[in-house]
Amino acid sequence: MQIQVVKSKIHRVKCTGAELNYIGSITIDEDLMDAANIIQGEKVQIVNNDNGERLETYCIPGPRNSGEITLNGAAARKVSVGDTLILITYAFMDIEAAKGFKPSLVFPDEATNLLK
């Protein structure tokens, strides 16, 4: 049997941009992606702590050490710049492997979105 578990989490980052006229996705500072073990094109769940919205899209890397967290396309309607977000990815694995699995949890500086 396989179950779905949290693979990665970037906890409490500020939305830095909302670009409606874009193909779609979320742009994430590539340093944050690396720290959280998230790859380009990976499906990401976005939880907006300010308005309760939850949505899913795929990620694209943003400039390193920029703190960029930009929602693109239709997802831009679900956030406002400055909203506090939690970004989560999931993975399927066998239940026995899942029991010993440790997700990549990242807690950036809440004011800058940069790694501490």
Tab-separated table of N, CA, C and O in Angstrom:
chain	number	residue	atom	x	y	z
A	1	MET	N	0.835	-1.172	0.000
A	1	MET	CA	0.000	0.000	0.000
A	1	MET	C	0.883	1.238	0.000
A	1	MET	O	1.916	1.274	0.652
A	2	GLN	N	0.455	2.271	-0.716
A	2	GLN	CA	1.148	3.552	-0.692
A	2	GLN	C	0.254	4.606	-0.065
A	2	GLN	O	-0.967	4.546	-0.194
A	3	ILE	N	0.902	5.533	0.624
A	3	ILE	CA	0.184	6.659	1.209
A	3	ILE	C	0.860	7.950	0.753
A	3	ILE	O	2.014	7.936	0.316
A	4	GLN	N	0.130	9.044	0.873
A	4	GLN	CA	0.686	10.344	0.504
A	4	GLN	C	1.111	11.065	1.776
A	4	GLN	O	0.332	11.160	2.726
A	5	VAL	N	2.349	11.550	1.793
A	5	VAL	CA	2.888	12.229	2.975
A	5	VAL	C	3.492	13.580	2.567
A	5	VAL	O	3.805	13.805	1.401
A	6	VAL	N	3.656	14.452	3.544
A	6	VAL	CA	4.319	15.727	3.293
A	6	VAL	C	5.768	15.451	2.934
A	6	VAL	O	6.479	14.762	3.660
A	7	LYS	N	6.208	15.977	1.793
A	7	LYS	CA	7.598	15.835	1.347
A	7	LYS	C	8.406	17.074	1.717
A	7	LYS	O	9.542	16.979	2.146
A	8	SER	N	7.786	18.246	1.534
A	8	SER	CA	8.483	19.512	1.746
A	8	SER	C	7.497	20.556	2.251
A	8	SER	O	6.322	20.523	1.893
A	9	LYS	N	8.028	21.493	3.036
A	9	LYS	CA	7.197	22.617	3.464
A	9	LYS	C	8.070	23.843	3.630
A	9	LYS	O	9.126	23.792	4.250
A	10	ILE	N	7.622	24.939	3.025
A	10	ILE	CA	8.213	26.260	3.259
A	10	ILE	C	7.177	27.004	4.082
A	10	ILE	O	6.085	27.307	3.600
A	11	HIS	N	7.511	27.249	5.338
A	11	HIS	CA	6.536	27.727	6.322
A	11	HIS	C	6.587	29.238	6.497
A	11	HIS	O	7.638	29.800	6.788
A	12	ARG	N	5.444	29.881	6.293
A	12	ARG	CA	5.233	31.302	6.572
A	12	ARG	C	6.173	32.221	5.790
A	12	ARG	O	7.072	32.843	6.346
A	13	VAL	N	5.931	32.269	4.475
A	13	VAL	CA	6.605	33.247	3.632
A	13	VAL	C	5.580	34.287	3.198
A	13	VAL	O	4.385	34.016	3.169
A	14	LYS	N	6.073	35.457	2.877
A	14	LYS	CA	5.200	36.542	2.409
A	14	LYS	C	5.097	36.489	0.887
A	14	LYS	O	6.098	36.294	0.193
A	15	CYS	N	3.900	36.693	0.379
A	15	CYS	CA	3.697	36.815	-1.058
A	15	CYS	C	4.319	38.132	-1.508
A	15	CYS	O	3.990	39.193	-0.968
A	16	THR	N	5.222	38.053	-2.479
A	16	THR	CA	5.901	39.262	-2.956
A	16	THR	C	5.341	39.765	-4.277
A	16	THR	O	5.682	40.861	-4.706
A	17	GLY	N	4.510	38.959	-4.934
A	17	GLY	CA	3.955	39.388	-6.210
A	17	GLY	C	2.759	38.559	-6.613
A	17	GLY	O	2.583	37.424	-6.167
A	18	ALA	N	1.906	39.157	-7.453
A	18	ALA	CA	0.734	38.487	-8.015
A	18	ALA	C	0.601	38.974	-9.457
A	18	ALA	O	0.231	40.115	-9.693
A	19	GLU	N	0.961	38.114	-10.398
A	19	GLU	CA	1.008	38.480	-11.820
A	19	GLU	C	-0.102	37.747	-12.583
A	19	GLU	O	0.063	36.612	-12.996
A	20	LEU	N	-1.240	38.415	-12.747
A	20	LEU	CA	-2.390	37.797	-13.397
A	20	LEU	C	-2.107	37.432	-14.850
A	20	LEU	O	-2.479	36.363	-15.313
A	21	ASN	N	-1.446	38.295	-15.589
A	21	ASN	CA	-1.206	38.067	-17.012
A	21	ASN	C	0.070	37.263	-17.229
A	21	ASN	O	1.069	37.757	-17.752
A	22	TYR	N	0.011	36.011	-16.819
A	22	TYR	CA	1.151	35.106	-16.906
A	22	TYR	C	0.595	33.727	-17.184
A	22	TYR	O	-0.572	33.447	-16.888
A	23	ILE	N	1.381	32.841	-17.712
A	23	ILE	CA	0.902	31.505	-18.083
A	23	ILE	C	0.357	30.737	-16.881
A	23	ILE	O	-0.610	30.012	-16.990
A	24	GLY	N	0.962	30.885	-15.741
A	24	GLY	CA	0.518	30.176	-14.543
A	24	GLY	C	1.692	29.701	-13.729
A	24	GLY	O	2.813	29.715	-14.203
A	25	SER	N	1.470	29.353	-12.497
A	25	SER	CA	2.483	28.779	-11.615
A	25	SER	C	2.753	29.660	-10.407
A	25	SER	O	2.116	30.685	-10.201
A	26	ILE	N	3.722	29.241	-9.616
A	26	ILE	CA	4.254	30.050	-8.524
A	26	ILE	C	5.759	30.142	-8.722
A	26	ILE	O	6.423	29.137	-8.987
A	27	THR	N	6.277	31.348	-8.622
A	27	THR	CA	7.719	31.562	-8.702
A	27	THR	C	8.265	31.596	-7.281
A	27	THR	O	7.767	32.358	-6.443
A	28	ILE	N	9.255	30.748	-7.018
A	28	ILE	CA	9.843	30.614	-5.676
A	28	ILE	C	11.351	30.828	-5.782
A	28	ILE	O	12.009	30.224	-6.646
A	29	ASP	N	11.898	31.656	-4.911
A	29	ASP	CA	13.348	31.843	-4.807
A	29	ASP	C	14.011	30.460	-4.867
A	29	ASP	O	13.677	29.559	-4.099
A	30	GLU	N	14.937	30.286	-5.803
A	30	GLU	CA	15.558	28.980	-6.006
A	30	GLU	C	16.316	28.490	-4.771
A	30	GLU	O	16.424	27.277	-4.546
A	31	ASP	N	16.821	29.384	-3.942
A	31	ASP	CA	17.452	28.959	-2.685
A	31	ASP	C	16.435	28.270	-1.777
A	31	ASP	O	16.753	27.264	-1.133
A	32	LEU	N	15.224	28.795	-1.727
A	32	LEU	CA	14.168	28.166	-0.917
A	32	LEU	C	13.771	26.818	-1.508
A	32	LEU	O	13.557	25.848	-0.771
A	33	MET	N	13.675	26.764	-2.845
A	33	MET	CA	13.354	25.485	-3.487
A	33	MET	C	14.395	24.432	-3.135
A	33	MET	O	14.037	23.299	-2.777
A	34	ASP	N	15.672	24.778	-3.235
A	34	ASP	CA	16.743	23.827	-2.916
A	34	ASP	C	16.665	23.380	-1.461
A	34	ASP	O	16.774	22.189	-1.156
A	35	ALA	N	16.467	24.330	-0.558
A	35	ALA	CA	16.420	24.006	0.872
A	35	ALA	C	15.259	23.076	1.199
A	35	ALA	O	15.366	22.229	2.087
A	36	ALA	N	14.158	23.227	0.454
A	36	ALA	CA	12.972	22.408	0.711
A	36	ALA	C	12.914	21.166	-0.175
A	36	ALA	O	11.945	20.413	-0.117
A	37	ASN	N	13.937	20.969	-1.003
A	37	ASN	CA	13.975	19.801	-1.892
A	37	ASN	C	12.788	19.803	-2.858
A	37	ASN	O	12.152	18.781	-3.086
A	38	ILE	N	12.493	20.975	-3.422
A	38	ILE	CA	11.428	21.134	-4.413
A	38	ILE	C	12.092	21.366	-5.765
A	38	ILE	O	13.041	22.139	-5.865
A	39	ILE	N	11.592	20.695	-6.811
A	39	ILE	CA	12.180	20.860	-8.135
A	39	ILE	C	11.245	21.644	-9.058
A	39	ILE	O	10.043	21.732	-8.830
A	40	GLN	N	11.841	22.209	-10.105
A	40	GLN	CA	11.073	22.956	-11.091
A	40	GLN	C	9.968	22.075	-11.656
A	40	GLN	O	10.187	20.907	-11.990
A	41	GLY	N	8.765	22.618	-11.740
A	41	GLY	CA	7.626	21.892	-12.290
A	41	GLY	C	6.875	21.047	-11.287
A	41	GLY	O	5.829	20.482	-11.614
A	42	GLU	N	7.382	20.945	-10.078
A	42	GLU	CA	6.723	20.117	-9.060
A	42	GLU	C	5.409	20.760	-8.614
A	42	GLU	O	5.297	21.980	-8.510
A	43	LYS	N	4.435	19.928	-8.357
A	43	LYS	CA	3.136	20.391	-7.862
A	43	LYS	C	3.291	20.904	-6.431
A	43	LYS	O	3.932	20.258	-5.600
A	44	VAL	N	2.729	22.086	-6.174
A	44	VAL	CA	2.830	22.727	-4.867
A	44	VAL	C	1.435	23.126	-4.407
A	44	VAL	O	0.657	23.687	-5.179
A	45	GLN	N	1.131	22.834	-3.155
A	45	GLN	CA	-0.095	23.341	-2.535
A	45	GLN	C	0.255	24.641	-1.827
A	45	GLN	O	1.261	24.723	-1.125
A	46	ILE	N	-0.577	25.656	-2.026
A	46	ILE	CA	-0.378	26.953	-1.391
A	46	ILE	C	-1.525	27.178	-0.421
A	46	ILE	O	-2.693	27.104	-0.807
A	47	VAL	N	-1.186	27.429	0.833
A	47	VAL	CA	-2.165	27.721	1.874
A	47	VAL	C	-1.982	29.181	2.252
A	47	VAL	O	-0.890	29.586	2.660
A	48	ASN	N	-3.040	29.971	2.100
A	48	ASN	CA	-2.974	31.393	2.413
A	48	ASN	C	-3.519	31.602	3.820
A	48	ASN	O	-4.712	31.442	4.065
A	49	ASN	N	-2.631	31.952	4.757
A	49	ASN	CA	-3.043	32.137	6.150
A	49	ASN	C	-3.937	33.354	6.335
A	49	ASN	O	-4.656	33.437	7.320
A	50	ASP	N	-3.891	34.305	5.412
A	50	ASP	CA	-4.645	35.541	5.582
A	50	ASP	C	-6.092	35.447	5.121
A	50	ASP	O	-6.959	36.116	5.682
A	51	ASN	N	-6.356	34.630	4.092
A	51	ASN	CA	-7.737	34.552	3.613
A	51	ASN	C	-8.306	33.139	3.561
A	51	ASN	O	-9.439	32.944	3.143
A	52	GLY	N	-7.519	32.146	3.960
A	52	GLY	CA	-8.002	30.766	4.014
A	52	GLY	C	-7.984	30.032	2.681
A	52	GLY	O	-8.344	28.855	2.632
A	53	GLU	N	-7.578	30.673	1.608
A	53	GLU	CA	-7.530	30.011	0.303
A	53	GLU	C	-6.507	28.879	0.307
A	53	GLU	O	-5.453	28.984	0.922
A	54	ARG	N	-6.843	27.817	-0.405
A	54	ARG	CA	-5.918	26.716	-0.665
A	54	ARG	C	-5.984	26.441	-2.148
A	54	ARG	O	-7.066	26.344	-2.715
A	55	LEU	N	-4.828	26.333	-2.786
A	55	LEU	CA	-4.803	26.053	-4.207
A	55	LEU	C	-3.563	25.256	-4.538
A	55	LEU	O	-2.646	25.144	-3.720
A	56	GLU	N	-3.558	24.704	-5.747
A	56	GLU	CA	-2.415	23.931	-6.214
A	56	GLU	C	-1.973	24.466	-7.562
A	56	GLU	O	-2.797	24.868	-8.386
A	57	THR	N	-0.682	24.462	-7.787
A	57	THR	CA	-0.085	24.840	-9.064
A	57	THR	C	1.285	24.176	-9.131
A	57	THR	O	1.604	23.327	-8.297
A	58	TYR	N	2.080	24.559	-10.100
A	58	TYR	CA	3.443	24.027	-10.210
A	58	TYR	C	4.423	25.166	-9.990
A	58	TYR	O	4.080	26.336	-10.133
A	59	CYS	N	5.654	24.829	-9.640
A	59	CYS	CA	6.605	25.888	-9.304
A	59	CYS	C	7.653	26.083	-10.393
A	59	CYS	O	7.987	25.164	-11.134
A	60	ILE	N	8.121	27.331	-10.436
A	60	ILE	CA	9.239	27.692	-11.296
A	60	ILE	C	10.241	28.451	-10.432
A	60	ILE	O	9.852	29.137	-9.479
A	61	PRO	N	11.527	28.297	-10.717
A	61	PRO	CA	12.533	28.952	-9.878
A	61	PRO	C	12.612	30.457	-10.136
A	61	PRO	O	12.548	30.909	-11.277
A	62	GLY	N	12.739	31.190	-9.044
A	62	GLY	CA	12.981	32.625	-9.108
A	62	GLY	C	14.435	32.913	-8.791
A	62	GLY	O	15.194	32.013	-8.418
A	63	PRO	N	14.841	34.145	-8.917
A	63	PRO	CA	16.238	34.506	-8.646
A	63	PRO	C	16.669	34.105	-7.229
A	63	PRO	O	15.909	34.264	-6.269
A	64	ARG	N	17.880	33.583	-7.134
A	64	ARG	CA	18.425	33.175	-5.840
A	64	ARG	C	18.601	34.377	-4.918
A	64	ARG	O	18.905	35.480	-5.368
A	65	ASN	N	18.390	34.129	-3.629
A	65	ASN	CA	18.574	35.132	-2.587
A	65	ASN	C	17.708	36.381	-2.817
A	65	ASN	O	18.069	37.470	-2.415
A	66	SER	N	16.551	36.179	-3.466
A	66	SER	CA	15.645	37.294	-3.743
A	66	SER	C	14.457	37.312	-2.793
A	66	SER	O	13.808	38.335	-2.635
A	67	GLY	N	14.140	36.153	-2.208
A	67	GLY	CA	12.947	36.048	-1.377
A	67	GLY	C	11.662	36.054	-2.177
A	67	GLY	O	10.574	36.145	-1.618
A	68	GLU	N	11.773	35.925	-3.500
A	68	GLU	CA	10.577	36.020	-4.341
A	68	GLU	C	9.609	34.866	-4.118
A	68	GLU	O	9.992	33.700	-4.119
A	69	ILE	N	8.345	35.222	-3.922
A	69	ILE	CA	7.225	34.291	-3.884
A	69	ILE	C	6.108	34.978	-4.669
A	69	ILE	O	5.394	35.840	-4.131
A	70	THR	N	5.978	34.644	-5.952
A	70	THR	CA	5.006	35.303	-6.814
A	70	THR	C	4.005	34.293	-7.350
A	70	THR	O	4.398	33.278	-7.932
A	71	LEU	N	2.728	34.575	-7.172
A	71	LEU	CA	1.671	33.752	-7.749
A	71	LEU	C	1.362	34.298	-9.127
A	71	LEU	O	1.158	35.505	-9.296
A	72	ASN	N	1.331	33.403	-10.118
A	72	ASN	CA	1.161	33.784	-11.512
A	72	ASN	C	-0.143	33.228	-12.071
A	72	ASN	O	-0.622	32.179	-11.640
A	73	GLY	N	-0.686	33.910	-13.068
A	73	GLY	CA	-1.901	33.451	-13.727
A	73	GLY	C	-3.100	33.534	-12.801
A	73	GLY	O	-3.180	34.413	-11.930
A	74	ALA	N	-4.047	32.629	-12.981
A	74	ALA	CA	-5.294	32.656	-12.213
A	74	ALA	C	-5.055	32.608	-10.710
A	74	ALA	O	-5.823	33.183	-9.926
A	75	ALA	N	-3.984	31.955	-10.287
A	75	ALA	CA	-3.673	31.864	-8.850
A	75	ALA	C	-3.443	33.240	-8.237
A	75	ALA	O	-3.632	33.433	-7.033
A	76	ALA	N	-3.069	34.215	-9.055
A	76	ALA	CA	-2.829	35.575	-8.556
A	76	ALA	C	-4.096	36.178	-7.945
A	76	ALA	O	-4.014	37.078	-7.113
A	77	ARG	N	-5.254	35.686	-8.343
A	77	ARG	CA	-6.517	36.191	-7.790
A	77	ARG	C	-6.771	35.690	-6.366
A	77	ARG	O	-7.653	36.173	-5.686
A	78	LYS	N	-5.992	34.724	-5.924
A	78	LYS	CA	-6.209	34.105	-4.615
A	78	LYS	C	-5.332	34.678	-3.513
A	78	LYS	O	-5.406	34.251	-2.371
A	79	VAL	N	-4.462	35.640	-3.881
A	79	VAL	CA	-3.528	36.223	-2.912
A	79	VAL	C	-3.456	37.727	-3.072
A	79	VAL	O	-3.835	38.272	-4.103
A	80	SER	N	-2.936	38.367	-2.046
A	80	SER	CA	-2.545	39.771	-2.108
A	80	SER	C	-1.086	39.843	-1.703
A	80	SER	O	-0.626	39.046	-0.866
A	81	VAL	N	-0.363	40.770	-2.292
A	81	VAL	CA	1.024	40.963	-1.892
A	81	VAL	C	1.056	41.227	-0.392
A	81	VAL	O	0.249	42.001	0.133
A	82	GLY	N	1.940	40.531	0.307
A	82	GLY	CA	2.051	40.647	1.758
A	82	GLY	C	1.347	39.537	2.519
A	82	GLY	O	1.579	39.371	3.715
A	83	ASP	N	0.484	38.758	1.843
A	83	ASP	CA	-0.173	37.634	2.520
A	83	ASP	C	0.863	36.624	2.994
A	83	ASP	O	1.887	36.407	2.337
A	84	THR	N	0.588	35.982	4.113
A	84	THR	CA	1.455	34.937	4.650
A	84	THR	C	1.009	33.599	4.084
A	84	THR	O	-0.154	33.203	4.218
A	85	LEU	N	1.961	32.881	3.466
A	85	LEU	CA	1.673	31.623	2.787
A	85	LEU	C	2.482	30.477	3.373
A	85	LEU	O	3.582	30.680	3.884
A	86	ILE	N	1.926	29.285	3.251
A	86	ILE	CA	2.649	28.044	3.531
A	86	ILE	C	2.637	27.252	2.231
A	86	ILE	O	1.578	27.088	1.611
A	87	LEU	N	3.796	26.785	1.800
A	87	LEU	CA	3.942	26.036	0.561
A	87	LEU	C	4.277	24.588	0.906
A	87	LEU	O	5.228	24.337	1.652
A	88	ILE	N	3.504	23.649	0.358
A	88	ILE	CA	3.636	22.238	0.738
A	88	ILE	C	3.690	21.366	-0.514
A	88	ILE	O	2.927	21.592	-1.454
A	89	THR	N	4.590	20.386	-0.513
A	89	THR	CA	4.583	19.349	-1.541
A	89	THR	C	4.378	18.007	-0.849
A	89	THR	O	4.655	17.853	0.342
A	90	TYR	N	3.906	17.049	-1.618
A	90	TYR	CA	3.595	15.718	-1.090
A	90	TYR	C	4.250	14.652	-1.956
A	90	TYR	O	4.567	14.901	-3.118
A	91	ALA	N	4.433	13.475	-1.393
A	91	ALA	CA	4.993	12.349	-2.139
A	91	ALA	C	4.248	11.076	-1.756
A	91	ALA	O	3.756	10.946	-0.626
A	92	PHE	N	4.156	10.163	-2.703
A	92	PHE	CA	3.593	8.844	-2.430
A	92	PHE	C	4.731	7.899	-2.087
A	92	PHE	O	5.775	7.924	-2.728
A	93	MET	N	4.535	7.081	-1.080
A	93	MET	CA	5.533	6.073	-0.730
A	93	MET	C	4.880	4.918	0.013
A	93	MET	O	3.756	5.047	0.510
A	94	ASP	N	5.613	3.822	0.054
A	94	ASP	CA	5.119	2.675	0.807
A	94	ASP	C	4.990	3.051	2.268
A	94	ASP	O	5.789	3.832	2.796
A	95	ILE	N	4.031	2.486	2.935
A	95	ILE	CA	3.745	2.869	4.320
A	95	ILE	C	4.948	2.631	5.224
A	95	ILE	O	5.231	3.451	6.105
A	96	GLU	N	5.698	1.571	5.007
A	96	GLU	CA	6.861	1.313	5.870
A	96	GLU	C	7.951	2.364	5.635
A	96	GLU	O	8.581	2.827	6.582
A	97	ALA	N	8.169	2.748	4.387
A	97	ALA	CA	9.146	3.800	4.096
A	97	ALA	C	8.680	5.127	4.694
A	97	ALA	O	9.478	5.906	5.215
A	98	ALA	N	7.386	5.373	4.639
A	98	ALA	CA	6.829	6.631	5.153
A	98	ALA	C	7.038	6.767	6.659
A	98	ALA	O	7.225	7.877	7.165
A	99	LYS	N	7.038	5.646	7.359
A	99	LYS	CA	7.209	5.702	8.822
A	99	LYS	C	8.558	6.292	9.219
A	99	LYS	O	8.677	6.939	10.254
A	100	GLY	N	9.568	6.119	8.392
A	100	GLY	CA	10.895	6.639	8.713
A	100	GLY	C	11.277	7.882	7.916
A	100	GLY	O	12.363	8.421	8.107
A	101	PHE	N	10.380	8.333	7.052
A	101	PHE	CA	10.681	9.475	6.190
A	101	PHE	C	10.625	10.777	6.972
A	101	PHE	O	9.733	10.991	7.789
A	102	LYS	N	11.587	11.659	6.702
A	102	LYS	CA	11.619	12.983	7.327
A	102	LYS	C	11.471	14.042	6.230
A	102	LYS	O	12.327	14.136	5.342
A	103	PRO	N	10.410	14.828	6.265
A	103	PRO	CA	10.231	15.855	5.237
A	103	PRO	C	11.243	16.982	5.385
A	103	PRO	O	11.833	17.180	6.447
A	104	SER	N	11.429	17.723	4.306
A	104	SER	CA	12.290	18.916	4.322
A	104	SER	C	11.423	20.092	4.756
A	104	SER	O	10.517	20.500	4.035
A	105	LEU	N	11.685	20.617	5.940
A	105	LEU	CA	10.913	21.727	6.499
A	105	LEU	C	11.799	22.961	6.543
A	105	LEU	O	12.893	22.925	7.103
A	106	VAL	N	11.332	24.043	5.953
A	106	VAL	CA	12.107	25.277	5.864
A	106	VAL	C	11.328	26.395	6.538
A	106	VAL	O	10.137	26.582	6.269
A	107	PHE	N	12.007	27.130	7.403
A	107	PHE	CA	11.400	28.234	8.146
A	107	PHE	C	12.185	29.513	7.845
A	107	PHE	O	13.054	29.914	8.624
A	108	PRO	N	11.896	30.163	6.709
A	108	PRO	CA	12.649	31.366	6.333
A	108	PRO	C	12.339	32.545	7.251
A	108	PRO	O	11.359	32.520	8.013
A	109	ASP	N	13.150	33.567	7.150
A	109	ASP	CA	12.895	34.809	7.861
A	109	ASP	C	11.559	35.359	7.359
A	109	ASP	O	11.358	35.539	6.161
A	110	GLU	N	10.629	35.623	8.271
A	110	GLU	CA	9.286	36.038	7.871
A	110	GLU	C	9.232	37.437	7.272
A	110	GLU	O	8.315	37.776	6.545
A	111	ALA	N	10.219	38.250	7.541
A	111	ALA	CA	10.225	39.605	6.989
A	111	ALA	C	10.810	39.661	5.581
A	111	ALA	O	10.374	40.464	4.753
A	112	THR	N	11.781	38.772	5.277
A	112	THR	CA	12.496	38.842	4.013
A	112	THR	C	12.298	37.626	3.108
A	112	THR	O	12.685	37.668	1.945
A	113	ASN	N	11.760	36.548	3.647
A	113	ASN	CA	11.639	35.260	2.951
A	113	ASN	C	12.990	34.601	2.681
A	113	ASN	O	13.065	33.609	1.969
A	114	LEU	N	14.063	35.116	3.228
A	114	LEU	CA	15.386	34.548	2.995
A	114	LEU	C	15.699	33.480	4.029
A	114	LEU	O	15.167	33.495	5.154
A	115	LEU	N	16.577	32.563	3.658
A	115	LEU	CA	16.999	31.532	4.597
A	115	LEU	C	17.727	32.163	5.765
A	115	LEU	O	18.496	33.117	5.585
A	116	LYS	N	17.509	31.632	6.947
A	116	LYS	CA	18.158	32.167	8.145
A	116	LYS	C	19.558	31.613	8.261
A	116	LYS	O	19.885	30.571	7.825
